[in-house]
mmCIF file of C-alpha atoms and ligand atoms in Angstrom:
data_model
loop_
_atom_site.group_PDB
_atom_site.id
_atom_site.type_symbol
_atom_site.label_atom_id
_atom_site.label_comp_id
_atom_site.label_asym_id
_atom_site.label_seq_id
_atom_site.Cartn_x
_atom_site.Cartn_y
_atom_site.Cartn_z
ATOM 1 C CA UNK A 139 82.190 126.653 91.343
ATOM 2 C CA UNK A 140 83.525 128.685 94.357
ATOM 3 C CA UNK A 141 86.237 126.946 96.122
ATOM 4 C CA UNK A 142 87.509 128.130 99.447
ATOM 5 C CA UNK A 143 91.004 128.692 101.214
ATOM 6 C CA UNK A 144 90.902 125.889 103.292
ATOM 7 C CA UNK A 145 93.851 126.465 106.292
ATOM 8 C CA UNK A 146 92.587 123.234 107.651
ATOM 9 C CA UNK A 147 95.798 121.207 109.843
ATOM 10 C CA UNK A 148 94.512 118.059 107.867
ATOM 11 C CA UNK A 149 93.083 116.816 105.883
ATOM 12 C CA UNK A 150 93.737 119.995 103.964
ATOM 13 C CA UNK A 151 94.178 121.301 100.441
ATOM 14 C CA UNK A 152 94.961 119.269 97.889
ATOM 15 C CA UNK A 153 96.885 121.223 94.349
ATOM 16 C CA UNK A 154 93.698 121.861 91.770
ATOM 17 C CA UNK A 155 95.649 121.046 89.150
ATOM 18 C CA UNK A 156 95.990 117.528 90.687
ATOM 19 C CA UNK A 157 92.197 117.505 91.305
ATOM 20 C CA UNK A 158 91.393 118.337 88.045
ATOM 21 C CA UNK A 159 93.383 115.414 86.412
ATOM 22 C CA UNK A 160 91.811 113.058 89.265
ATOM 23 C CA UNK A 161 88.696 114.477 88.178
ATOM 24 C CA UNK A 162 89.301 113.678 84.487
ATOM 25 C CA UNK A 163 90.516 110.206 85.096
ATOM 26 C CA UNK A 164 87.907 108.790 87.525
ATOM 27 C CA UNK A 165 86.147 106.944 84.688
ATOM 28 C CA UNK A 166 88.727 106.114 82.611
ATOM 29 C CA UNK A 167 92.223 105.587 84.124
ATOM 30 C CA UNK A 168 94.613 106.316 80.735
ATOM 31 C CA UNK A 169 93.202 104.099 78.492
ATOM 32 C CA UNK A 170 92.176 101.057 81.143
ATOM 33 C CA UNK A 171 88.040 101.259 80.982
ATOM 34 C CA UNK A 172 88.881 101.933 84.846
ATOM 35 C CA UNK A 173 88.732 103.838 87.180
ATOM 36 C CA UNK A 174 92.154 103.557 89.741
ATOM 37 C CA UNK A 175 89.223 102.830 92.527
ATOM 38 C CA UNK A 176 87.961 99.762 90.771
ATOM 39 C CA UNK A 177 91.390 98.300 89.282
ATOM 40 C CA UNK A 178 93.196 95.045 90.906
ATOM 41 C CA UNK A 179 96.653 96.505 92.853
ATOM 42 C CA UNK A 180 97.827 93.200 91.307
ATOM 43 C CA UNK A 181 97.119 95.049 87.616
ATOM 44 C CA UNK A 182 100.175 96.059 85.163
ATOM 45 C CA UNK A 183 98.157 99.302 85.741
ATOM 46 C CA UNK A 184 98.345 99.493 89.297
ATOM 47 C CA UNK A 185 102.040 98.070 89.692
ATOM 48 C CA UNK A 186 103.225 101.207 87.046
ATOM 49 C CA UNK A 187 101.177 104.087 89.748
ATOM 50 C CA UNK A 188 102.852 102.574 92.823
ATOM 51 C CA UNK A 189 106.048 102.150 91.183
ATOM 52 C CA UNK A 190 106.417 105.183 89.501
ATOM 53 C CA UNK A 191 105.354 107.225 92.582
ATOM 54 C CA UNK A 192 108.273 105.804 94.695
ATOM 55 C CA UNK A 193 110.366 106.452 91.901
ATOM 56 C CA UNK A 194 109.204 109.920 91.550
ATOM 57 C CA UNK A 195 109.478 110.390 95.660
ATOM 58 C CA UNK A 196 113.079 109.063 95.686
ATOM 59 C CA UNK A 197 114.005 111.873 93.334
ATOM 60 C CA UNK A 198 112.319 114.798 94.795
ATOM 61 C CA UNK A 199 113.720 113.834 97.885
ATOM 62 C CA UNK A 200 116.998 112.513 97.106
ATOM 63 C CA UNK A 201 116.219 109.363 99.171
ATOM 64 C CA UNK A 202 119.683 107.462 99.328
ATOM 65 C CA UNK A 203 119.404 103.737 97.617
ATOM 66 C CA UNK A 204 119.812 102.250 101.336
ATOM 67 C CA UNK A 205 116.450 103.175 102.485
ATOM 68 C CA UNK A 206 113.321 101.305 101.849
ATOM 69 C CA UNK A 207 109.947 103.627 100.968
ATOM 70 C CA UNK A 208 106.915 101.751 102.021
ATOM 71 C CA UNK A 209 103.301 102.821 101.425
ATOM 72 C CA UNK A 210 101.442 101.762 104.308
ATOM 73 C CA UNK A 211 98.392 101.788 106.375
ATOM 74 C CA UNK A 212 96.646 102.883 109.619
ATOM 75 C CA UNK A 213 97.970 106.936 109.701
ATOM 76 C CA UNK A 214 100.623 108.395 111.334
ATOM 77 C CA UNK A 215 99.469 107.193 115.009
ATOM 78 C CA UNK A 216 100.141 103.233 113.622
ATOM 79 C CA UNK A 217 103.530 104.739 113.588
ATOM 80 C CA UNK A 218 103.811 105.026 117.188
ATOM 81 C CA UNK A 219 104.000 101.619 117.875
ATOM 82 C CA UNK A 220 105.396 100.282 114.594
ATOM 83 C CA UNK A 221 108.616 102.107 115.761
ATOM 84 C CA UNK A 222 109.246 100.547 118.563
ATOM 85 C CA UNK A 223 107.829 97.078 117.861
ATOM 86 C CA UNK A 224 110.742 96.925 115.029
ATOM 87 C CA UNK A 225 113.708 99.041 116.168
ATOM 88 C CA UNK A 226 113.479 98.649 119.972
ATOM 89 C CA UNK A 227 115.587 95.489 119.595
ATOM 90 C CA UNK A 228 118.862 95.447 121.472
ATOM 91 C CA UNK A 229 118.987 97.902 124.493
ATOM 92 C CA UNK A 230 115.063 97.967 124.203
ATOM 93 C CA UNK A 231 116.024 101.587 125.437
ATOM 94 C CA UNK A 232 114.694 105.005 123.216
ATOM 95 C CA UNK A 233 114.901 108.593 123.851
ATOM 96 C CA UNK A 234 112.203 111.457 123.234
ATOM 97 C CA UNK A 235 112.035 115.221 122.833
ATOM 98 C CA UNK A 236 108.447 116.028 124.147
ATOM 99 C CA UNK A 237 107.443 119.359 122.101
ATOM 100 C CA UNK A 238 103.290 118.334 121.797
ATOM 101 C CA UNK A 239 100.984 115.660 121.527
ATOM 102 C CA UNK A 240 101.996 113.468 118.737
ATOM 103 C CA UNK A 241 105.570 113.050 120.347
ATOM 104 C CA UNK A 242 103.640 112.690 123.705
ATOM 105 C CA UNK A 243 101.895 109.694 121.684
ATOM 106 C CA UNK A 244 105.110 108.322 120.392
ATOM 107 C CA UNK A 245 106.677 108.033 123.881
ATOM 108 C CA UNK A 246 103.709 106.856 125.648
ATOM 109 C CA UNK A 247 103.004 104.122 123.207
ATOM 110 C CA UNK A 248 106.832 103.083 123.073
ATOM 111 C CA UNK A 249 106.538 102.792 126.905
ATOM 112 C CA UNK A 250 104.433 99.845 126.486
ATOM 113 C CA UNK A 251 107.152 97.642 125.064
ATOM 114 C CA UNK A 252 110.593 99.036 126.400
ATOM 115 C CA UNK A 253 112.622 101.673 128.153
ATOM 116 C CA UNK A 254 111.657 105.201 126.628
ATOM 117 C CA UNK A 255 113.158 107.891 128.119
ATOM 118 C CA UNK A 256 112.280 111.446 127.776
ATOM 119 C CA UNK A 257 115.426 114.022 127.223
ATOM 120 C CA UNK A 258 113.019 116.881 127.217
ATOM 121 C CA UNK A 259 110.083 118.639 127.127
ATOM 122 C CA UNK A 260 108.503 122.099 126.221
ATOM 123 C CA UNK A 261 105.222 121.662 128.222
ATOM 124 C CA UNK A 262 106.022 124.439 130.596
ATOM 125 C CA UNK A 263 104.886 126.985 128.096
ATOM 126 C CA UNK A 264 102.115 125.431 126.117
ATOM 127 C CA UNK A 265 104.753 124.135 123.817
ATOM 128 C CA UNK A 266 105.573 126.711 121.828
ATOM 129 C CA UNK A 267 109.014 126.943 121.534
ATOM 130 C CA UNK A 268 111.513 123.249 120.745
ATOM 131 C CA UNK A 269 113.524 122.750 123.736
ATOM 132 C CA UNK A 270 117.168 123.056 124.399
ATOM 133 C CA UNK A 271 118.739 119.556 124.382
ATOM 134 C CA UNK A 272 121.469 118.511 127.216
ATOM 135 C CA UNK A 273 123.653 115.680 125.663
ATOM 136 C CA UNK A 274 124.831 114.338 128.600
ATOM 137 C CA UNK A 275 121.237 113.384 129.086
ATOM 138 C CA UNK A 276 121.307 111.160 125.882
ATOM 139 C CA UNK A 277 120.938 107.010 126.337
ATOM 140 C CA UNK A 278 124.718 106.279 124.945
ATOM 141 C CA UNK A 279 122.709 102.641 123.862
ATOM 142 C CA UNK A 280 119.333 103.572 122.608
ATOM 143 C CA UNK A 281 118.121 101.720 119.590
ATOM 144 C CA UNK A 282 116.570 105.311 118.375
ATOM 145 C CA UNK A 283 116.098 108.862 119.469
ATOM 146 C CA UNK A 284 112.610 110.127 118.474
ATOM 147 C CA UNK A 285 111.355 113.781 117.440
ATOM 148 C CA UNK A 286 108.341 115.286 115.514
ATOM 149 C CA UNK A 287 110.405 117.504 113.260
ATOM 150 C CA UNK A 288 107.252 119.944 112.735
ATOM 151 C CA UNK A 289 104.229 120.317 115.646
ATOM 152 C CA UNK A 290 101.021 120.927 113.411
ATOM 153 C CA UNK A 291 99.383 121.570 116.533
ATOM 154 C CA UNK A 292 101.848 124.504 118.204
ATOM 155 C CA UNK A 293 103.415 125.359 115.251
ATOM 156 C CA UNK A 294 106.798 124.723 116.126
ATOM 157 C CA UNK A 295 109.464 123.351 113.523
ATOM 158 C CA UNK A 296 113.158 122.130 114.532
ATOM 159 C CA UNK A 297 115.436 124.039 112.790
ATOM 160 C CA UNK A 298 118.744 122.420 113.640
ATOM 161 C CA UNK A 299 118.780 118.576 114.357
ATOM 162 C CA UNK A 300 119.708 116.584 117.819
ATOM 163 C CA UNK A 301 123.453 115.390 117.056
ATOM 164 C CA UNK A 302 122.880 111.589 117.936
ATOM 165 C CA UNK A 303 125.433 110.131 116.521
ATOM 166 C CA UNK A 304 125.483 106.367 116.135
ATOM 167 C CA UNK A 305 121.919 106.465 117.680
ATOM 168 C CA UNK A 306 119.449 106.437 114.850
ATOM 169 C CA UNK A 307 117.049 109.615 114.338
ATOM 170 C CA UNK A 308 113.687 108.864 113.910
ATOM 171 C CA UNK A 309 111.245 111.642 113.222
ATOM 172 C CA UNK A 310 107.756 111.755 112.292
ATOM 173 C CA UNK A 311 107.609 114.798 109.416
ATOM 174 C CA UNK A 312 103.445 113.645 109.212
ATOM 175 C CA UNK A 313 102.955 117.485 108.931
ATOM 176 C CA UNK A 314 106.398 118.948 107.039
ATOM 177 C CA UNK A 315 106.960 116.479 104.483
ATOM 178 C CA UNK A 316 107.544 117.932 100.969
ATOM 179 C CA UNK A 317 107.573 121.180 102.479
ATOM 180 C CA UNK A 318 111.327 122.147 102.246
ATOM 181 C CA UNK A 319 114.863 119.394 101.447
ATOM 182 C CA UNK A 320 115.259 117.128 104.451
ATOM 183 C CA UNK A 321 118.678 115.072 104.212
ATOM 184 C CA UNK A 322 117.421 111.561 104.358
ATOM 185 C CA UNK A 323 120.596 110.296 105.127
ATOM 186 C CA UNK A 324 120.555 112.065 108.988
ATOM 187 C CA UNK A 325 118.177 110.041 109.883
ATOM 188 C CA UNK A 326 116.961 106.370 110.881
ATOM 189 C CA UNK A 327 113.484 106.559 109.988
ATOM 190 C CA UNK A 328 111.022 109.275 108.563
ATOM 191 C CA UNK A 329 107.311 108.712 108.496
ATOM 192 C CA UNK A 330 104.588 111.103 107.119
ATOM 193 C CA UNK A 331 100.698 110.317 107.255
ATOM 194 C CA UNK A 332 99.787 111.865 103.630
ATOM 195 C CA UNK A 333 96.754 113.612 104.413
ATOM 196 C CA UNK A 334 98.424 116.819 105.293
ATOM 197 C CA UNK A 335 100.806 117.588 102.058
ATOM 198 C CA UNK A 336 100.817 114.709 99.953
ATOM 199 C CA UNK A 337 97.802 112.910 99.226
ATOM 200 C CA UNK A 338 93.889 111.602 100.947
ATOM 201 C CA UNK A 339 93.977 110.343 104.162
ATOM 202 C CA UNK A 340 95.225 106.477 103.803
ATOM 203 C CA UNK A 341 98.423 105.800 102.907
ATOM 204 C CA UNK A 342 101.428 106.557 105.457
ATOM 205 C CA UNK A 343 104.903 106.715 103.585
ATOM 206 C CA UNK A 344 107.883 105.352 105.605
ATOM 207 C CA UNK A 345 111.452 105.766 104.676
ATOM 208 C CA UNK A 346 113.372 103.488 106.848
ATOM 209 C CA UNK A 347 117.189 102.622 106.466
ATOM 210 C CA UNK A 348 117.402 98.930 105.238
ATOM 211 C CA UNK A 349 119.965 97.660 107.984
ATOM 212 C CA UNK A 350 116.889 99.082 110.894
ATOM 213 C CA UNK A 351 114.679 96.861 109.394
ATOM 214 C CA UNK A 352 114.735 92.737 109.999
ATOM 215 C CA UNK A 353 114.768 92.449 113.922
ATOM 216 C CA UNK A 354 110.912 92.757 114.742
ATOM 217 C CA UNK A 355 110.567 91.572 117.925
ATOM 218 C CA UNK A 356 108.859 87.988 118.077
ATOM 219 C CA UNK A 357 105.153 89.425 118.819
ATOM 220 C CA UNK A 358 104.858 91.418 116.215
ATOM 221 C CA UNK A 359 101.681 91.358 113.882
ATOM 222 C CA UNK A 360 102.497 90.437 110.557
ATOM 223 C CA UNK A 361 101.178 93.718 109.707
ATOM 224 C CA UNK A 362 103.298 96.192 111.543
ATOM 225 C CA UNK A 363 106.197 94.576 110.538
ATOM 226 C CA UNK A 364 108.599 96.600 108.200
ATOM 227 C CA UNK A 365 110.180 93.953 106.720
ATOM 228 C CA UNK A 366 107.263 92.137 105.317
ATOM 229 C CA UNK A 367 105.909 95.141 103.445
ATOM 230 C CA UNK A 368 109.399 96.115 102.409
ATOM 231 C CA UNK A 369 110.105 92.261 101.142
ATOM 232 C CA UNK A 370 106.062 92.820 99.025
ATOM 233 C CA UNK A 371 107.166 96.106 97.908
ATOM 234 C CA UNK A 372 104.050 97.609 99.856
ATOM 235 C CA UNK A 373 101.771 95.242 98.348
ATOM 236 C CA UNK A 374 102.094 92.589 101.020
ATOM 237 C CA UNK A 375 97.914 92.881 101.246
ATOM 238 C CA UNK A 376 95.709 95.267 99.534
ATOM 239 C CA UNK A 377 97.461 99.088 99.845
ATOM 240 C CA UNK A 378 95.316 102.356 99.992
ATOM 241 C CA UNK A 379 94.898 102.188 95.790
ATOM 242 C CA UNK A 380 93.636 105.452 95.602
ATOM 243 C CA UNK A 381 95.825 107.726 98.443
ATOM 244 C CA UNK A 382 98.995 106.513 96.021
ATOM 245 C CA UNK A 383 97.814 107.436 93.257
ATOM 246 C CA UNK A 384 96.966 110.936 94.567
ATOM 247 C CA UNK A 385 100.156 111.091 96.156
ATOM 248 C CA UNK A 386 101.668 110.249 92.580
ATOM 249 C CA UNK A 387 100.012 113.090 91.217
ATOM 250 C CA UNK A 388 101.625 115.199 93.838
ATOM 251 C CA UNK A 389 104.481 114.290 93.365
ATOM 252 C CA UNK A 390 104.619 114.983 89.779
ATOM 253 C CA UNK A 391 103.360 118.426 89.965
ATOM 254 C CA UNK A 392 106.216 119.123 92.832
ATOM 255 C CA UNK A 393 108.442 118.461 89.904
ATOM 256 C CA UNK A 394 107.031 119.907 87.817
ATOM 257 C CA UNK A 395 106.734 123.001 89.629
ATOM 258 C CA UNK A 396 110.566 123.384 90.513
ATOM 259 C CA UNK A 397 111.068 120.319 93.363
ATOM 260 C CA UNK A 398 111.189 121.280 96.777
ATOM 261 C CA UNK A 399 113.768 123.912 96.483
ATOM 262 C CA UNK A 400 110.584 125.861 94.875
ATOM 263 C CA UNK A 401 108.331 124.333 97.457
ATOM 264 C CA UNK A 402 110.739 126.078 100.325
ATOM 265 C CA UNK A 403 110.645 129.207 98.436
ATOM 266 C CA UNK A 404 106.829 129.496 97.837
ATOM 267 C CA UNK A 405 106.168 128.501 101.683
ATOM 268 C CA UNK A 406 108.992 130.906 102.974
ATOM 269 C CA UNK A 407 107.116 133.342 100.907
ATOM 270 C CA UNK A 408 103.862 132.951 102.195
ATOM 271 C CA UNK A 409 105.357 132.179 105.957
ATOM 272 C CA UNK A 410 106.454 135.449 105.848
ATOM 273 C CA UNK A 411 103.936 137.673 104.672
ATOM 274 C CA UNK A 412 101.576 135.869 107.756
ATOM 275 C CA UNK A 413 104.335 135.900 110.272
ATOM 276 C CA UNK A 414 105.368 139.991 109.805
ATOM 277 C CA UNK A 415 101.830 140.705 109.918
ATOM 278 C CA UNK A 416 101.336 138.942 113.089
ATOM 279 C CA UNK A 417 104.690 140.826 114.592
ATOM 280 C CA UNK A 418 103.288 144.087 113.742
ATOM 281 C CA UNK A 419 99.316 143.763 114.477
ATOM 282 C CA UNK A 420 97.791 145.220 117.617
ATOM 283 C CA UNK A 421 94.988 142.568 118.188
ATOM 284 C CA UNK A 422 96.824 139.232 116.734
ATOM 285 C CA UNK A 423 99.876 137.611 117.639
ATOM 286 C CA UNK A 424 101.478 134.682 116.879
ATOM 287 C CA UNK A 425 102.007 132.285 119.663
ATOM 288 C CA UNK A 426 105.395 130.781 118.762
ATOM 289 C CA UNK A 427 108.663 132.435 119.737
ATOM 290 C CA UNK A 428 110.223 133.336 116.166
ATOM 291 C CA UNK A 429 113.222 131.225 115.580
ATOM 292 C CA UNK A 430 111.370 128.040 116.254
ATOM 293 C CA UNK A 431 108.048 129.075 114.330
ATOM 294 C CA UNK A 432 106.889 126.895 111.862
ATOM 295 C CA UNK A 433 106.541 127.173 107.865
ATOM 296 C CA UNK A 434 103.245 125.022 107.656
ATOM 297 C CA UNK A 435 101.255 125.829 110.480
ATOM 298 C CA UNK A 436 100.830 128.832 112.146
ATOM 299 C CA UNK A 437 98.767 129.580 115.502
ATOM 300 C CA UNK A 438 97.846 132.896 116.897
ATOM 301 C CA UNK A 439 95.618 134.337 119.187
ATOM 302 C CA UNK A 440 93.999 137.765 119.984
ATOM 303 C CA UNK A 441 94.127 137.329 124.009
ATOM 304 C CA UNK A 442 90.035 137.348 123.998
ATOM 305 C CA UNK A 443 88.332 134.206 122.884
ATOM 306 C CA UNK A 444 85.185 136.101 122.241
ATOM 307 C CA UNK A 445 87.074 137.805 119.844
ATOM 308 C CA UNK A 446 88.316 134.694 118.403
ATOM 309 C CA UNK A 447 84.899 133.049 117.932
ATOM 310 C CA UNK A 448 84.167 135.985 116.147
ATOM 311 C CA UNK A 449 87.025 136.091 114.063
ATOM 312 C CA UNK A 450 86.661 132.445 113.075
ATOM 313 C CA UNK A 451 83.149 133.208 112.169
ATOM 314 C CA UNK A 452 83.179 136.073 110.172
ATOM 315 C CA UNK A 453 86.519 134.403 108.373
ATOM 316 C CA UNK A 454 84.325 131.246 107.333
ATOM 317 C CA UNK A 455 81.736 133.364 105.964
ATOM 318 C CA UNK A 456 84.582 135.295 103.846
ATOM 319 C CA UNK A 457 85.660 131.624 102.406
ATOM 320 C CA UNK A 458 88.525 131.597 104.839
ATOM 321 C CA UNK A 459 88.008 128.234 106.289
ATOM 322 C CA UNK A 460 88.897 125.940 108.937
ATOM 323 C CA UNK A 461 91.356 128.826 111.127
ATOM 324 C CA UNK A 462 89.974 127.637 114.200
ATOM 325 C CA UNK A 463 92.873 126.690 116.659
ATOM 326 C CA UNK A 464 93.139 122.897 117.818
ATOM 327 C CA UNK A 465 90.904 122.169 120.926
ATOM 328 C CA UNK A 466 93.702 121.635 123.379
ATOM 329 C CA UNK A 467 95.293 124.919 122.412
ATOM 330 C CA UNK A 468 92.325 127.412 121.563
ATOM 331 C CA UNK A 469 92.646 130.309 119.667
ATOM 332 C CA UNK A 470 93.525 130.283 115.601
ATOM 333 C CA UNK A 471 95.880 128.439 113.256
ATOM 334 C CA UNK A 472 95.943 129.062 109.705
ATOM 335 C CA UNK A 473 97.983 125.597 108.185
ATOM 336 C CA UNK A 474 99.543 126.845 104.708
ATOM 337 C CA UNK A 475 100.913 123.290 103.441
ATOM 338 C CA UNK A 476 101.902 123.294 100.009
ATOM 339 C CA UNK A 477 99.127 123.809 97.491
ATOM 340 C CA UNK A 478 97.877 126.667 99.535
ATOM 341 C CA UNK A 479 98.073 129.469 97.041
ATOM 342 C CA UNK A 480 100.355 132.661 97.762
ATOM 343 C CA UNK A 481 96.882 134.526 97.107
ATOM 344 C CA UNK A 482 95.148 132.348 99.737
ATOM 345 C CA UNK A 483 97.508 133.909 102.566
ATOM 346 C CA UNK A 484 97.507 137.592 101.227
ATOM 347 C CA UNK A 485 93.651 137.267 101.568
ATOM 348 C CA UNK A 486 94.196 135.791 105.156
ATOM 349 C CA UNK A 487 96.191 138.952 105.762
ATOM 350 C CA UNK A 488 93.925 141.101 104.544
ATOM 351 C CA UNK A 489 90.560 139.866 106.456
ATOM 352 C CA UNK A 490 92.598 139.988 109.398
ATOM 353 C CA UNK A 491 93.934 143.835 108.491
ATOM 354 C CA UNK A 492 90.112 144.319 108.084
ATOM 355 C CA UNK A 493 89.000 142.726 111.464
ATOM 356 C CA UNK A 494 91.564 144.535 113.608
ATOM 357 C CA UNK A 495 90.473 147.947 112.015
ATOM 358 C CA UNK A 496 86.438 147.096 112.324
ATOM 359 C CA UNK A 497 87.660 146.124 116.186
ATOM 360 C CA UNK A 498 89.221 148.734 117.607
HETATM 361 C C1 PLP B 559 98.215 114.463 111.963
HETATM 362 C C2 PLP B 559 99.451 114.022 112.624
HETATM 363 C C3 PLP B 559 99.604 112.719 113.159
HETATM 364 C C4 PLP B 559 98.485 111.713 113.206
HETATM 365 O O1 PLP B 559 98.145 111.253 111.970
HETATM 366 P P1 PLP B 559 96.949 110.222 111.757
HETATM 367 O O2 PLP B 559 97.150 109.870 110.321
HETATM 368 O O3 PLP B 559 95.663 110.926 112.037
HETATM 369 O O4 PLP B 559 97.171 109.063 112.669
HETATM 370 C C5 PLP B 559 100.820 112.370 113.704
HETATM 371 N N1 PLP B 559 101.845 113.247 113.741
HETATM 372 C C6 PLP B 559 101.729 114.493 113.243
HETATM 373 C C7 PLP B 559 102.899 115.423 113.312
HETATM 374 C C8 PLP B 559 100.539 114.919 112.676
HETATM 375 O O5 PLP B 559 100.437 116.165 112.193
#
């Protein structure tokens, strides 16, 4: 069996390890006769996977016992209107930082049922850098201020949070969580669809501070309402069985592989090795302007996109997969979540050493 480096944005690579023991369990869930795609979620089985993988995500991310963590439904983009149909709820007023689509999405969507108010935006250049932030600008009376801590697209991360005070943060980490610590308690409300670093597409984890949650407003479906799937412990209707029990896998080998300290380390490490390469090549460079570049996904271009097609190409056929940039930005991006393998980027690097050489 030949398995590639897959730089895919998402869904992307999943730890083989964690494969493997899916693999090995498919039948036969520990013992049940079951597999975890045929069991009831109402099962002693079931109940044990869901609670033992919030149990295992509270620790690796030190999630303070104020916060709610809710396995939901309908991806990251359900987000976008979840947020606001719960927490716009007494100025009806939010702010937004506009650095790529998926914020764009946020804002747009929020638009529909209140004030939203956009503090800035790094459109000018293609979005590639994170914008500097005026405070004066800041709705004293917003009910949240809204970021995408890490662009998947551009490849931008924030490095240093927006000082809101008594304004909740709310940021969707969709394509940064697990990668590094994040201190829970700084913020409002995180949300991550799991297909990127955690899990299958499916399941969307929300961490959402218990006093934000309670004040839907009145038109809310049943099912985009925090509070019922917070009061059900996620199992207000049928959850995505099989995404959470991926994700629980993940989450044990992140412990067991040194918590995301080591996580931070490894993708520093690998970050690195890419992102020097790109600073010193002649044909490739790296889009991003350095102290807002991204650990997790990294676009770059070579200024021809003949040159790019070809590069794409010949990568694919060297089991270097999925580098081709996102349509609305062209070009490459090589997306080295998690359980890509230090030896994954070093071949990268090497192809591309290869590719400048051959053309000159
Ligand atoms: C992928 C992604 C989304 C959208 O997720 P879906 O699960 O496809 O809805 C939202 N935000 C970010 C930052 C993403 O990377």
């Amino acid at each position: 069996m030949a398995r590639v480096y897959n730089f895919s944005a998402g869904p992307s690579m999943l730890p083989e390890e964690v494969l493997r023991q899916a693999a090995e369990e498919m039948l036969d869930y520990q013992g049940s006769g079951q597999s975890v795609l045929e069991m009831s979620h109402r099962s002693k089985v079931f109940d044990k996977i869901i609670k033992d993988a919030e149990a295992d995500l509270r620790e690796i991310m030190n999630i303070p016992d104020n916060y709610k963590v809710l396995f939901l439904q309908g991806g990251g983009s359900t987000q976008f209107a979840m947020i606001p149909l719960n927490l716009m709820n007494k100025s009806k007023k939010a702010d937004f930082v506009i650095t790529g689509q998926w914020a764009n999405k946020a804002y747009q969507e929020a638009a529909r049922y209140g004030e939203a108010k956009v503090i800035a935006s790094s459109k000018d250049k293609t979005f590639s850098y994170i914008p500097k932030l005026n405070k004066a600008d800041f709705t004293p009376d917003a009910d949240y201020f809204y970021i995408c801590l890490n662009n998947t697209i551009y490849g931008t991360k924030w490095n240093q949070l927006p000082e809101t005070g008594d304004v909740p943060l709310v940021a969707d980490i969709s394509s940064n969580v697990l990668s590094e610590p994040i201190d829970v308690s700084k913020f409002g409300l995180l949300f991550a669809g799991a297909q990127k670093n955690v899990s299958g597409a499916g399941v969307t984890i929300v961490i959402v501070r218990e006093d934000l949650i309670g004040n839907a407003m009145d038109f809310t479906p049943t099912m985009l309402n925090y509070k019922i799937h917070a009061d059900a412990g996620s199992l207000y209707n049928t959850p995505p069985c099989y995404a959470i029990y991926i994700a629980g896998l993940v989450f044990q080998w992140i412990k067991k592989n040194g918590g995301l300290e080591a996580m931070k380390a490894a993708n520093e490490k690998k970050a690195k090795l890419l992102y020097d390469f790109l600073d010193s090549s002649k044909l490739f460079k790296g889009t991003v302007v350095p102290e807002d570049r991204s650990l997790m996904n990294v676009p770059f271009v070579t200024g021809n996109e003949e040159l790019d097609a070809k590069f794409v190409k010949e990568a694919t056929a060297a089991g270097l997969v999925n580098l081709k940039g996102h349509r609305t930005v062209g070009g490459m991006r090589a997306s080295i979540y998690n359980a890509m393998p230090y030896e994954g980027v070093v071949a990268l690097v090497d192809f591309m050493k290869k590719f400048e050489a051959d053309n000159k």
